[in-house]
Short mmCIF file of C-alpha atoms in Angstrom, two decimals:
data_model
loop_
_atom_site.label_atom_id
_atom_site.label_comp_id
_atom_site.label_asym_id
_atom_site.label_seq_id
_atom_site.Cartn_x
_atom_site.Cartn_y
_atom_site.Cartn_z
CA MET J 1 -34.96 59.56 57.28
CA ASN J 2 -32.47 57.01 56.04
CA GLU J 3 -29.24 57.58 54.11
CA VAL J 4 -30.77 56.81 50.71
CA GLU J 5 -33.54 59.35 51.26
CA ALA J 6 -31.08 61.98 52.50
CA ALA J 7 -28.86 61.40 49.47
CA ALA J 8 -31.84 61.71 47.12
CA GLN J 9 -32.84 65.02 48.70
CA ALA J 10 -29.26 66.29 48.50
CA ALA J 11 -29.18 65.34 44.82
CA LEU J 12 -32.47 67.20 44.27
CA ARG J 13 -30.96 70.31 45.86
CA ASP J 14 -28.11 70.08 43.34
CA VAL J 15 -30.61 69.71 40.49
CA VAL J 16 -32.55 72.74 41.75
CA ARG J 17 -29.34 74.80 41.78
CA ASP J 18 -28.62 73.66 38.21
CA LEU J 19 -32.15 74.56 37.09
CA GLU J 20 -31.86 77.97 38.76
CA ALA J 21 -28.63 78.55 36.83
CA ILE J 22 -30.39 77.58 33.60
CA ARG J 23 -33.24 79.95 34.48
CA SER J 24 -30.69 82.75 34.92
CA ARG J 25 -29.09 81.95 31.56
CA LEU J 26 -32.47 82.03 29.84
CA LEU J 27 -33.32 85.38 31.43
CA GLU J 28 -29.97 86.72 30.21
CA GLU J 29 -30.83 85.57 26.70
CA ILE J 30 -34.17 87.35 26.85
CA ALA J 31 -32.40 90.53 27.94
CA ARG J 32 -29.97 90.25 24.99
CA LEU J 33 -32.68 90.00 22.38
CA PRO J 34 -33.49 93.17 20.48
CA VAL J 35 -36.90 94.63 21.16
CA GLN J 36 -38.87 94.78 17.94
CA GLU J 37 -42.43 95.51 17.03
CA THR J 38 -44.58 92.43 17.22
CA ALA J 39 -45.87 90.88 14.05
CA GLN J 40 -49.42 91.72 15.01
CA SER J 41 -48.65 95.44 15.10
CA LEU J 42 -46.92 95.08 11.74
CA GLY J 43 -49.86 93.20 10.28
CA GLU J 44 -47.76 90.13 9.52
CA GLU J 45 -48.69 86.51 10.13
CA GLU J 46 -45.29 85.32 11.34
CA LEU J 47 -43.33 86.60 14.30
CA ASP J 48 -39.78 87.87 13.92
CA VAL J 49 -37.07 85.59 15.33
CA ALA J 50 -36.44 87.68 18.46
CA THR J 51 -40.12 87.75 19.37
CA GLU J 52 -40.53 84.02 18.75
CA VAL J 53 -37.45 83.15 20.81
CA ARG J 54 -38.47 85.49 23.64
CA SER J 55 -41.99 84.10 23.68
CA THR J 56 -40.77 80.51 23.72
CA ILE J 57 -38.31 81.13 26.55
CA GLU J 58 -40.95 82.96 28.60
CA CYS J 59 -43.41 80.11 28.13
CA VAL J 60 -40.83 77.48 29.11
CA LEU J 61 -39.87 79.48 32.20
CA HIS J 62 -43.46 80.00 33.29
CA ASP J 63 -45.00 76.67 32.32
CA SER J 64 -42.15 74.23 32.92
CA LEU J 65 -39.01 75.48 34.61
CA GLN J 66 -40.49 77.53 37.46
CA PRO J 67 -42.91 74.74 38.48
CA ALA J 68 -40.08 72.18 38.28
CA ILE J 69 -37.84 74.31 40.49
CA ARG J 70 -40.67 74.83 42.97
CA ASP J 71 -41.75 71.18 43.10
CA LEU J 72 -38.25 69.69 43.21
CA GLY J 73 -37.23 72.20 45.88
CA ALA J 74 -40.24 71.23 47.97
CA ALA J 75 -39.38 67.55 47.64
CA ALA J 76 -35.75 68.26 48.57
CA ASP J 77 -36.89 70.04 51.73
CA TYR J 78 -39.73 67.64 52.63
CA ARG J 79 -39.74 66.44 56.22
CA PRO J 80 -42.53 64.09 57.33
CA GLY J 81 -44.66 65.64 60.02
CA HIS J 82 -43.32 69.18 59.43
CA ARG J 83 -45.49 71.84 57.89
CA GLU J 84 -44.31 75.24 56.79
#
């Protein structure tokens, strides 16, 4: 591996740490939100703000952030010819 590749992987490790910190912040925000009945149980069409925010954060974590952390971490640790 050359210096440019090593620097790129080191930078990815920094990005992964930043994304993990963002993940933690988002989980803290979920924990702060009040737990309310969902709109479906209330028979309403629209969700309350807390439920909408919680749902959006959970989707972003599951669909976007977790896969990004996983994939960028794998690229940061990639070594040709090495299998884990």
